[in-house]
C-alpha cells in the first residue's frame, strides 16, 4: 500500500477517534500516550540540536499489533511535548509488515533514523532489513532503504538496531535469534552508516557462562556508565522463578566491558530493570549535560494487554516517565528525571501512625512515604503495596482471569517515591534502588489509603498536566 493511502487511513482514524480517546478518564495527564490506536516501544530517543526527539511504535488504525508506523514527539524540556509529522510509514517492499524499532543519531548535523523493516511471507517465514532514513529540510524523513540484510546463521528475527559513535566509527547492536533458536546480541561497525560489517556475537544464550537464556533477545542498548559498559536487553523465554522473571518477557541489563577490537563483552549477571507488572523495551539517550536518560514502554507483549479498558475508547498503552540512570556498586539506580519536579504543586506533609494518615488524591501526583516498618498502601481500590518483615509485595487482580497476581522486591526499605497518573503507577524504592512500574485502573479520583500501626512520614504533591500540542 502506498504511503499516501496509509497516511490517509491513519488521518481518518485519528480524526474519527481522538475526541473519544482524549475524553477517557484513564487518559494520562503527564505521561505520553498515542492519540488513538496502539503504542509500544519507544524509538529514536535523542537530544538533537538542543531539542529532545522521541519516536514510538504506533498502530494508528487499531488497538492491535500490526504494521507499525513511527510516531514522533519533540520537546525542549521533557515536560511539554508537541506532535511532529509521522516519521515512518510501512509503505515499501522492505517494510511491508512494519517499521519496527530502532534508534536515532546525529550524522553531520542531520537527524538520522536506523530501524528494522519487517517482512512476513505467506508461508509463515519472515525476514528483516536494517534501514536508514534521514531528515530533510521540511522535517520529513527520506528513506535510504536497507543498509544491512539478514545475516547468515540467523532466523528472520533480527531487529531493533541501537547505533552510536565511538572512536571514528559507528557501532550497532542488534537483537537476534540464531538457527538453534537461541537469543543473541550482535555487534556491527560502519564508517558511514550505509555499509556495515558484522563483528560477532557479544552476548546471548550460551555465551559468557549464561547457559540457556531465552530464544530471542530484543531491544538491545549498549552505553558507557561510570567507567563500565551497560547492555540493556529484553530476553524472551526465561523461566519464571518465585520472585523474578514473573512477566511474560523480561527487560534487564548486564554490566561489563566491551572490547571493541575483539568484539567481546565480558559481563556479570543479568538484573531486571523493573519489577512491576508492565515494563519493556526501554531505550536510553545521552543528554547534552551528560546524563543518561531512559524511557520504557509501560506494557508487555503477549501479556494481558488487550483486557485493558482504554481499548473501549480507542487507545492503548503509555510510556514511562523519563528516568536518570547512574551506576552504583555495579547496580543501575533509576530516578525520575529532575525536570519532572517542575510539575509539583501544593505540597502537603504529615507524620504519624499509618492508620491515621490522610487519604490524598493520587490521580496525578507524587507521593513520598518514609518508613522502615510494615504497612499496606491501597491505590484507588485497584492495587495494593504491602510491606512485611521481608519484602514489598505489589498485588492486583489479573484483568483476564480475575485472580490475584503479585510482584516482589526484597531488601531493607527506607523510602518510597510513587509517581501516579490516571492509569499508571511508578514506584521508586530507596531513591531508585529498584522500581515497580504498572498500569492500573482505579476508582477515580484515585485515593491512597494507608494502613499500619507504625510511624510513617508522608509528603505529597499534586502534579500539573504536561502540555501535548
CSV table of N, CA and C in Angstrom, one decimal, residues 40-196:
chain,number,residue,atom,x,y,z
A,40,UNK,N,3.6,1.0,21.3
A,40,UNK,CA,4.5,0.2,22.2
A,40,UNK,C,5.9,0.8,22.2
A,41,UNK,N,6.9,0.2,21.7
A,41,UNK,CA,8.3,0.6,22.0
A,41,UNK,C,8.6,2.0,21.8
A,42,UNK,N,9.3,2.7,22.7
A,42,UNK,CA,10.0,4.0,22.4
A,42,UNK,C,11.1,3.7,21.4
A,43,UNK,N,11.3,4.6,20.5
A,43,UNK,CA,12.3,4.5,19.5
A,43,UNK,C,13.0,5.9,19.3
A,44,UNK,N,14.3,5.8,18.8
A,44,UNK,CA,14.9,7.1,18.4
A,44,UNK,C,15.0,8.2,19.4
A,45,UNK,N,15.1,7.8,20.7
A,45,UNK,CA,15.2,8.8,21.8
A,45,UNK,C,16.6,9.5,21.7
A,46,UNK,N,16.5,10.8,21.5
A,46,UNK,CA,17.8,11.6,21.2
A,46,UNK,C,17.5,13.0,21.6
A,47,UNK,N,18.6,13.7,22.0
A,47,UNK,CA,18.6,15.2,22.1
A,47,UNK,C,19.4,15.7,20.9
A,48,UNK,N,18.7,16.3,20.0
A,48,UNK,CA,19.3,16.8,18.7
A,48,UNK,C,19.1,18.3,18.6
A,49,UNK,N,20.2,19.0,18.4
A,49,UNK,CA,20.2,20.5,18.3
A,49,UNK,C,19.5,21.1,19.5
A,50,UNK,N,19.7,20.5,20.7
A,50,UNK,CA,19.2,21.0,21.9
A,50,UNK,C,17.7,20.6,22.2
A,51,UNK,N,17.1,19.9,21.3
A,51,UNK,CA,15.7,19.5,21.5
A,51,UNK,C,15.6,18.0,21.6
A,52,UNK,N,14.8,17.5,22.5
A,52,UNK,CA,14.5,16.1,22.6
A,52,UNK,C,13.6,15.6,21.5
A,53,UNK,N,13.9,14.5,20.9
A,53,UNK,CA,13.0,13.8,20.0
A,53,UNK,C,12.7,12.4,20.5
A,54,UNK,N,11.5,12.0,20.5
A,54,UNK,CA,11.1,10.7,20.9
A,54,UNK,C,10.1,10.1,19.9
A,55,UNK,N,10.5,9.0,19.3
A,55,UNK,CA,9.7,8.3,18.3
A,55,UNK,C,9.1,7.1,19.0
A,56,UNK,N,8.1,6.5,18.4
A,56,UNK,CA,7.4,5.4,19.1
A,56,UNK,C,6.7,4.5,18.1
A,57,UNK,N,6.7,3.2,18.4
A,57,UNK,CA,6.0,2.2,17.6
A,57,UNK,C,4.5,2.5,17.7
A,58,UNK,N,3.8,2.6,16.6
A,58,UNK,CA,2.4,3.1,16.6
A,58,UNK,C,1.6,2.4,15.5
A,59,UNK,N,0.5,1.8,16.0
A,59,UNK,CA,-0.5,1.4,15.0
A,59,UNK,C,-1.7,2.3,15.1
A,60,UNK,N,-1.8,3.3,14.3
A,60,UNK,CA,-2.9,4.3,14.4
A,60,UNK,C,-4.3,3.7,14.0
A,61,UNK,N,-4.3,2.5,13.4
A,61,UNK,CA,-5.5,2.0,12.8
A,61,UNK,C,-6.3,1.2,13.7
A,62,UNK,N,-5.7,0.7,14.8
A,62,UNK,CA,-6.5,-0.2,15.7
A,62,UNK,C,-5.7,-0.4,17.0
A,63,UNK,N,-6.4,-0.9,18.0
A,63,UNK,CA,-5.7,-1.3,19.3
A,63,UNK,C,-5.3,-2.7,19.1
A,64,UNK,N,-4.3,-2.9,18.2
A,64,UNK,CA,-3.8,-4.2,17.9
A,64,UNK,C,-2.4,-4.1,17.4
A,65,UNK,N,-1.6,-5.1,17.5
A,65,UNK,CA,-0.3,-5.1,16.9
A,65,UNK,C,-0.4,-5.4,15.4
A,66,UNK,N,0.2,-4.6,14.6
A,66,UNK,CA,0.1,-4.7,13.1
A,66,UNK,C,1.3,-4.1,12.5
A,67,UNK,N,1.1,-3.6,11.3
A,67,UNK,CA,2.2,-3.0,10.6
A,67,UNK,C,2.5,-1.6,11.2
A,68,UNK,N,3.5,-1.5,11.9
A,68,UNK,CA,3.8,-0.3,12.8
A,68,UNK,C,4.3,0.9,12.0
A,69,UNK,N,3.8,2.0,12.3
A,69,UNK,CA,4.3,3.3,11.9
A,69,UNK,C,5.3,3.7,13.0
A,70,UNK,N,6.1,4.8,12.7
A,70,UNK,CA,6.8,5.6,13.7
A,70,UNK,C,6.1,6.9,14.0
A,71,UNK,N,5.5,7.0,15.2
A,71,UNK,CA,5.0,8.4,15.6
A,71,UNK,C,6.2,9.2,16.1
A,72,UNK,N,6.0,10.5,16.3
A,72,UNK,CA,7.1,11.3,16.6
A,72,UNK,C,6.6,12.5,17.5
A,73,UNK,N,7.3,12.6,18.7
A,73,UNK,CA,7.1,13.8,19.5
A,73,UNK,C,8.4,14.5,19.7
A,74,UNK,N,8.4,15.8,20.0
A,74,UNK,CA,9.6,16.5,20.4
A,74,UNK,C,9.3,17.5,21.6
A,75,UNK,N,10.4,17.8,22.3
A,75,UNK,CA,10.2,18.6,23.5
A,75,UNK,C,11.5,19.4,23.7
A,76,UNK,N,11.4,20.6,24.3
A,76,UNK,CA,12.6,21.3,24.7
A,76,UNK,C,13.0,21.0,26.1
A,77,UNK,N,12.0,20.4,26.9
A,77,UNK,CA,12.3,20.3,28.4
A,77,UNK,C,11.8,19.0,29.0
A,78,UNK,N,11.5,18.0,28.2
A,78,UNK,CA,11.0,16.7,28.7
A,78,UNK,C,9.6,16.8,29.4
A,79,UNK,N,9.0,18.0,29.4
A,79,UNK,CA,7.7,18.2,30.0
A,79,UNK,C,6.6,18.6,29.0
A,80,UNK,N,6.9,19.5,28.1
A,80,UNK,CA,5.9,20.0,27.2
A,80,UNK,C,6.3,19.4,25.8
A,81,UNK,N,5.5,18.6,25.3
A,81,UNK,CA,5.7,17.8,24.1
A,81,UNK,C,4.8,18.3,23.0
A,82,UNK,N,5.3,18.2,21.8
A,82,UNK,CA,4.4,18.5,20.6
A,82,UNK,C,4.5,17.4,19.6
A,83,UNK,N,3.3,17.2,19.0
A,83,UNK,CA,3.3,16.2,17.9
A,83,UNK,C,4.0,16.7,16.7
A,84,UNK,N,4.9,15.8,16.2
A,84,UNK,CA,5.5,16.1,14.9
A,84,UNK,C,4.9,15.2,13.8
A,85,UNK,N,5.1,15.5,12.5
A,85,UNK,CA,4.6,14.7,11.5
A,85,UNK,C,5.0,13.2,11.7
A,86,UNK,N,4.2,12.3,11.3
A,86,UNK,CA,4.6,10.9,11.3
A,86,UNK,C,5.9,10.7,10.6
A,87,UNK,N,6.8,10.0,11.3
A,87,UNK,CA,8.2,9.9,10.8
A,87,UNK,C,8.3,8.8,9.7
A,88,UNK,N,7.8,7.6,10.0
A,88,UNK,CA,7.9,6.4,9.1
A,88,UNK,C,6.6,5.8,8.9
A,89,UNK,N,6.3,5.4,7.7
A,89,UNK,CA,5.1,4.7,7.3
A,89,UNK,C,5.5,3.4,6.6
A,90,UNK,N,4.9,2.2,6.9
A,90,UNK,CA,5.4,1.0,6.3
A,90,UNK,C,4.9,0.8,4.9
A,91,UNK,N,5.5,1.5,4.0
A,91,UNK,CA,4.9,1.6,2.6
A,91,UNK,C,5.8,0.9,1.6
A,92,UNK,N,7.0,0.5,1.9
A,92,UNK,CA,8.0,0.0,1.0
A,92,UNK,C,8.0,-1.6,1.1
A,93,UNK,N,8.6,-2.2,0.0
A,93,UNK,CA,8.7,-3.6,0.0
A,93,UNK,C,9.6,-4.2,1.1
A,94,UNK,N,10.5,-3.4,1.6
A,94,UNK,CA,11.4,-3.9,2.6
A,94,UNK,C,10.9,-3.7,4.0
A,95,UNK,N,9.6,-3.2,4.2
A,95,UNK,CA,9.0,-3.0,5.5
A,95,UNK,C,7.5,-3.2,5.4
A,96,UNK,N,7.1,-4.2,4.6
A,96,UNK,CA,5.7,-4.4,4.4
A,96,UNK,C,4.9,-4.7,5.6
A,97,UNK,N,5.5,-5.3,6.6
A,97,UNK,CA,4.8,-5.7,7.9
A,97,UNK,C,5.3,-4.9,9.1
A,98,UNK,N,5.8,-3.7,8.8
A,98,UNK,CA,6.0,-2.8,9.9
A,98,UNK,C,7.4,-2.1,9.9
A,99,UNK,N,7.5,-0.9,10.2
A,99,UNK,CA,8.7,-0.2,10.5
A,99,UNK,C,9.0,-0.5,12.0
A,100,UNK,N,9.8,-1.5,12.3
A,100,UNK,CA,10.0,-2.0,13.6
A,100,UNK,C,11.0,-1.0,14.3
A,101,UNK,N,11.3,-1.4,15.6
A,101,UNK,CA,12.1,-0.5,16.5
A,101,UNK,C,13.5,-0.2,16.0
A,102,UNK,N,14.0,0.9,16.5
A,102,UNK,CA,15.4,1.3,16.1
A,102,UNK,C,15.8,2.6,16.9
A,103,UNK,N,16.7,3.3,16.4
A,103,UNK,CA,17.3,4.4,17.1
A,103,UNK,C,17.6,5.6,16.2
A,104,UNK,N,18.1,6.6,16.8
A,104,UNK,CA,18.4,7.9,16.1
A,104,UNK,C,19.8,8.4,16.4
A,105,UNK,N,20.5,8.9,15.4
A,105,UNK,CA,21.8,9.6,15.7
A,105,UNK,C,21.8,10.9,14.9
A,106,UNK,N,22.8,11.7,15.3
A,106,UNK,CA,23.0,12.9,14.5
A,106,UNK,C,24.3,12.7,13.7
A,107,UNK,N,24.1,12.7,12.4
A,107,UNK,CA,25.2,12.4,11.4
A,107,UNK,C,25.4,13.7,10.6
A,108,UNK,N,26.6,14.3,10.8
A,108,UNK,CA,26.9,15.6,10.1
A,108,UNK,C,25.8,16.6,10.3
A,109,UNK,N,25.3,16.7,11.5
A,109,UNK,CA,24.2,17.6,11.8
A,109,UNK,C,22.8,17.2,11.4
A,110,UNK,N,22.7,16.1,10.7
A,110,UNK,CA,21.4,15.6,10.2
A,110,UNK,C,20.8,14.5,11.1
A,111,UNK,N,19.6,14.7,11.5
A,111,UNK,CA,18.9,13.7,12.3
A,111,UNK,C,18.6,12.4,11.4
A,112,UNK,N,19.1,11.3,11.9
A,112,UNK,CA,19.1,10.1,11.0
A,112,UNK,C,18.5,8.9,11.8
A,113,UNK,N,17.6,8.2,11.3
A,113,UNK,CA,16.9,7.1,11.9
A,113,UNK,C,17.4,5.8,11.3
A,114,UNK,N,17.6,4.8,12.2
A,114,UNK,CA,18.0,3.4,11.8
A,114,UNK,C,17.0,2.5,12.4
A,115,UNK,N,16.3,1.7,11.6
A,115,UNK,CA,15.2,0.9,12.1
A,115,UNK,C,15.1,-0.4,11.3
A,116,UNK,N,14.3,-1.3,11.8
A,116,UNK,CA,14.1,-2.6,11.2
A,116,UNK,C,12.9,-2.6,10.3
A,117,UNK,N,13.1,-3.0,9.0
A,117,UNK,CA,12.0,-3.2,8.1
A,117,UNK,C,11.6,-4.7,8.2
A,118,UNK,N,10.4,-4.9,8.6
A,118,UNK,CA,9.9,-6.3,8.9
A,118,UNK,C,9.1,-6.8,7.7
A,119,UNK,N,9.4,-8.0,7.3
A,119,UNK,CA,8.7,-8.6,6.1
A,119,UNK,C,8.3,-10.0,6.5
A,120,UNK,N,7.0,-10.3,6.3
A,120,UNK,CA,6.5,-11.7,6.5
A,120,UNK,C,6.0,-12.2,5.2
A,121,UNK,N,6.2,-13.5,5.1
A,121,UNK,CA,5.8,-14.2,3.8
A,121,UNK,C,4.5,-15.1,4.1
A,122,UNK,N,3.8,-15.4,3.0
A,122,UNK,CA,2.6,-16.2,3.1
A,122,UNK,C,2.8,-17.6,3.8
A,123,UNK,N,4.0,-18.2,3.6
A,123,UNK,CA,4.3,-19.5,4.2
A,123,UNK,C,4.6,-19.4,5.7
A,124,UNK,N,4.5,-18.2,6.3
A,124,UNK,CA,4.8,-18.1,7.7
A,124,UNK,C,6.2,-17.7,8.0
A,125,UNK,N,7.1,-17.7,7.1
A,125,UNK,CA,8.5,-17.3,7.3
A,125,UNK,C,8.6,-15.8,7.3
A,126,UNK,N,9.8,-15.2,7.6
A,126,UNK,CA,9.9,-13.8,7.7
A,126,UNK,C,11.4,-13.4,7.5
A,127,UNK,N,11.6,-12.2,7.2
A,127,UNK,CA,13.0,-11.7,7.1
A,127,UNK,C,13.0,-10.3,7.7
A,128,UNK,N,14.2,-9.7,7.7
A,128,UNK,CA,14.3,-8.4,8.3
A,128,UNK,C,15.4,-7.6,7.6
A,129,UNK,N,15.2,-6.3,7.5
A,129,UNK,CA,16.2,-5.4,6.9
A,129,UNK,C,16.5,-4.3,7.9
A,130,UNK,N,17.7,-3.9,8.1
A,130,UNK,CA,18.1,-2.8,8.9
A,130,UNK,C,18.1,-1.6,7.9
A,131,UNK,N,17.3,-0.6,8.2
A,131,UNK,CA,17.1,0.5,7.2
A,131,UNK,C,17.5,1.9,7.7
A,132,UNK,N,17.6,2.8,6.8
A,132,UNK,CA,18.1,4.2,7.2
A,132,UNK,C,17.1,5.2,6.6
A,133,UNK,N,16.9,6.3,7.3
A,133,UNK,CA,16.1,7.4,6.9
A,133,UNK,C,16.7,8.7,7.4
A,134,UNK,N,16.7,9.7,6.6
A,134,UNK,CA,17.4,11.0,7.0
A,134,UNK,C,16.3,12.1,7.0
A,135,UNK,N,16.4,13.0,7.9
A,135,UNK,CA,15.5,14.1,8.0
A,135,UNK,C,15.9,15.1,6.9
A,136,UNK,N,14.9,15.7,6.2
A,136,UNK,CA,15.1,16.7,5.2
A,136,UNK,C,14.8,18.1,5.7
A,137,UNK,N,14.8,19.1,4.8
A,137,UNK,CA,14.6,20.4,5.2
A,137,UNK,C,13.2,20.7,5.7
A,138,UNK,N,12.3,19.9,5.3
A,138,UNK,CA,10.9,20.1,5.7
A,138,UNK,C,10.5,19.4,7.0
A,139,UNK,N,11.5,18.7,7.6
A,139,UNK,CA,11.3,17.9,8.8
A,139,UNK,C,10.7,16.5,8.6
A,140,UNK,N,10.6,16.1,7.3
A,140,UNK,CA,10.2,14.8,7.0
A,140,UNK,C,11.4,13.9,6.9
A,141,UNK,N,11.2,12.6,6.7
A,141,UNK,CA,12.3,11.6,6.7
A,141,UNK,C,12.3,10.9,5.4
A,142,UNK,N,13.4,11.0,4.7
A,142,UNK,CA,13.6,10.4,3.4
A,142,UNK,C,14.3,9.0,3.6
A,143,UNK,N,13.7,8.0,3.1
A,143,UNK,CA,14.2,6.6,3.3
A,143,UNK,C,15.3,6.3,2.3
A,144,UNK,N,16.4,5.8,2.9
A,144,UNK,CA,17.5,5.4,2.0
A,144,UNK,C,17.4,3.9,1.8
A,145,UNK,N,16.5,3.2,2.4
A,145,UNK,CA,16.3,1.8,2.2
A,145,UNK,C,17.2,0.9,3.1
A,146,UNK,N,17.3,-0.4,2.8
A,146,UNK,CA,18.1,-1.3,3.6
A,146,UNK,C,19.6,-1.0,3.6
A,147,UNK,N,20.3,-1.1,4.7
A,147,UNK,CA,21.7,-0.9,4.8
A,147,UNK,C,22.4,-2.2,5.4
A,148,UNK,N,21.6,-3.1,5.8
A,148,UNK,CA,22.1,-4.4,6.3
A,148,UNK,C,21.0,-5.4,6.2
A,149,UNK,N,21.3,-6.5,5.4
A,149,UNK,CA,20.3,-7.5,5.2
A,149,UNK,C,20.5,-8.6,6.3
A,150,UNK,N,19.6,-9.6,6.2
A,150,UNK,CA,19.6,-10.7,7.2
A,150,UNK,C,20.9,-11.4,7.1
A,151,UNK,N,21.7,-11.5,8.2
A,151,UNK,CA,23.0,-12.2,8.1
A,151,UNK,C,22.8,-13.8,8.1
A,152,UNK,N,23.8,-14.5,7.6
A,152,UNK,CA,23.7,-15.9,7.6
A,152,UNK,C,23.8,-16.4,9.0
A,153,UNK,N,23.1,-17.5,9.3
A,153,UNK,CA,23.2,-18.1,10.6
A,153,UNK,C,22.1,-17.7,11.6
A,154,UNK,N,21.2,-16.9,11.1
A,154,UNK,CA,20.1,-16.4,12.0
A,154,UNK,C,18.8,-16.5,11.3
A,155,UNK,N,17.7,-16.6,12.1
A,155,UNK,CA,16.4,-16.7,11.6
A,155,UNK,C,16.0,-15.2,11.2
A,156,UNK,N,14.7,-15.1,10.8
A,156,UNK,CA,14.2,-13.8,10.4
A,156,UNK,C,14.1,-12.8,11.6
A,157,UNK,N,14.3,-13.3,12.8
A,157,UNK,CA,14.2,-12.5,14.0
A,157,UNK,C,15.5,-11.8,14.2
A,158,UNK,N,15.8,-10.7,13.5
A,158,UNK,CA,17.0,-9.9,13.7
A,158,UNK,C,16.4,-8.5,13.6
A,159,UNK,N,16.5,-7.7,14.7
A,159,UNK,CA,15.8,-6.4,14.7
A,159,UNK,C,16.4,-5.5,15.8
A,160,UNK,N,15.8,-4.3,15.8
A,160,UNK,CA,15.9,-3.3,16.9
A,160,UNK,C,17.4,-2.7,17.0
A,161,UNK,N,17.9,-2.1,15.9
A,161,UNK,CA,19.2,-1.5,15.9
A,161,UNK,C,19.4,-0.3,16.9
A,162,UNK,N,20.4,-0.4,17.7
A,162,UNK,CA,20.8,0.8,18.5
A,162,UNK,C,22.2,1.2,18.0
A,163,UNK,N,22.4,2.4,17.6
A,163,UNK,CA,23.6,2.9,17.0
A,163,UNK,C,24.2,4.0,17.8
A,164,UNK,N,25.6,4.0,17.8
A,164,UNK,CA,26.3,5.1,18.5
A,164,UNK,C,27.6,5.3,17.8
A,165,UNK,N,28.3,6.4,18.1
A,165,UNK,CA,29.6,6.7,17.6
A,165,UNK,C,30.7,6.5,18.6
A,166,UNK,N,31.8,5.8,18.2
A,166,UNK,CA,32.9,5.6,19.1
A,166,UNK,C,34.2,5.5,18.3
A,167,UNK,N,35.1,6.4,18.7
A,167,UNK,CA,36.5,6.3,18.1
A,167,UNK,C,36.5,6.2,16.6
A,168,UNK,N,35.9,7.1,15.9
A,168,UNK,CA,35.9,7.3,14.5
A,168,UNK,C,35.1,6.2,13.7
A,169,UNK,N,34.2,5.5,14.4
A,169,UNK,CA,33.4,4.5,13.8
A,169,UNK,C,32.0,4.6,14.4
A,170,UNK,N,31.0,4.2,13.5
A,170,UNK,CA,29.7,3.9,14.0
A,170,UNK,C,29.6,2.4,14.4
A,171,UNK,N,28.9,2.2,15.5
A,171,UNK,CA,28.6,0.8,16.0
A,171,UNK,C,27.1,0.6,16.2
A,172,UNK,N,26.8,-0.6,16.0
A,172,UNK,CA,25.3,-1.0,16.2
A,172,UNK,C,25.2,-2.3,16.9
A,173,UNK,N,24.3,-2.4,17.9
A,173,UNK,CA,23.9,-3.7,18.4
A,173,UNK,C,22.5,-4.0,17.9
A,174,UNK,N,22.3,-5.3,17.6
A,174,UNK,CA,21.1,-5.9,17.1
A,174,UNK,C,20.6,-7.1,17.9
A,175,UNK,N,19.3,-7.1,18.2
A,175,UNK,CA,18.8,-8.3,18.8
A,175,UNK,C,18.6,-9.4,17.7
A,176,UNK,N,18.8,-10.6,18.1
A,176,UNK,CA,18.8,-11.7,17.1
A,176,UNK,C,18.4,-13.1,17.7
A,177,UNK,N,18.1,-14.0,16.8
A,177,UNK,CA,17.9,-15.4,17.1
A,177,UNK,C,18.7,-16.2,16.2
A,178,UNK,N,19.5,-17.1,16.7
A,178,UNK,CA,20.3,-17.9,15.8
A,178,UNK,C,19.5,-19.1,15.3
A,179,UNK,N,20.1,-19.9,14.5
A,179,UNK,CA,19.4,-21.1,13.9
A,179,UNK,C,19.1,-22.2,14.9
A,180,UNK,N,19.7,-22.1,16.0
A,180,UNK,CA,19.4,-23.0,17.1
A,180,UNK,C,18.3,-22.5,18.0
A,181,UNK,N,17.8,-21.4,17.6
A,181,UNK,CA,16.7,-20.7,18.4
A,181,UNK,C,17.2,-20.2,19.8
A,182,UNK,N,18.4,-19.6,19.8
A,182,UNK,CA,18.9,-19.0,21.0
A,182,UNK,C,19.0,-17.5,20.7
A,183,UNK,N,18.6,-16.7,21.8
A,183,UNK,CA,18.7,-15.3,21.7
A,183,UNK,C,20.1,-14.8,21.7
A,184,UNK,N,20.5,-13.8,20.9
A,184,UNK,CA,21.8,-13.2,20.9
A,184,UNK,C,21.8,-11.7,20.7
A,185,UNK,N,22.9,-11.1,20.9
A,185,UNK,CA,23.1,-9.6,20.6
A,185,UNK,C,24.3,-9.6,19.7
A,186,UNK,N,24.1,-9.0,18.5
A,186,UNK,CA,25.2,-8.8,17.5
A,186,UNK,C,25.8,-7.5,17.6
A,187,UNK,N,27.1,-7.4,17.3
A,187,UNK,CA,27.8,-6.1,17.2
A,187,UNK,C,28.3,-5.9,15.7
A,188,UNK,N,28.0,-4.7,15.2
A,188,UNK,CA,28.4,-4.3,13.8
A,188,UNK,C,29.1,-3.0,13.9
A,189,UNK,N,29.9,-2.7,12.8
A,189,UNK,CA,30.6,-1.5,12.7
A,189,UNK,C,30.5,-0.9,11.3
A,190,UNK,N,30.5,0.4,11.2
A,190,UNK,CA,30.4,1.1,9.9
A,190,UNK,C,31.2,2.4,9.9
A,191,UNK,N,31.6,2.8,8.7
A,191,UNK,CA,32.3,4.1,8.6
A,191,UNK,C,31.3,5.2,8.2
A,192,UNK,N,30.1,4.8,7.7
A,192,UNK,CA,29.3,5.8,7.1
A,192,UNK,C,27.8,5.6,7.3
A,193,UNK,N,27.4,4.6,8.1
A,193,UNK,CA,26.0,4.3,8.3
A,193,UNK,C,25.4,3.5,7.2
A,194,UNK,N,26.1,3.4,6.1
A,194,UNK,CA,25.5,2.8,4.9
A,194,UNK,C,26.0,1.3,4.6
A,195,UNK,N,27.2,1.1,5.0
A,195,UNK,CA,27.8,-0.3,4.8
A,195,UNK,C,28.3,-0.8,6.2
A,196,UNK,N,27.8,-1.9,6.6
A,196,UNK,CA,28.0,-2.5,7.9
A,196,UNK,C,28.8,-3.8,7.9
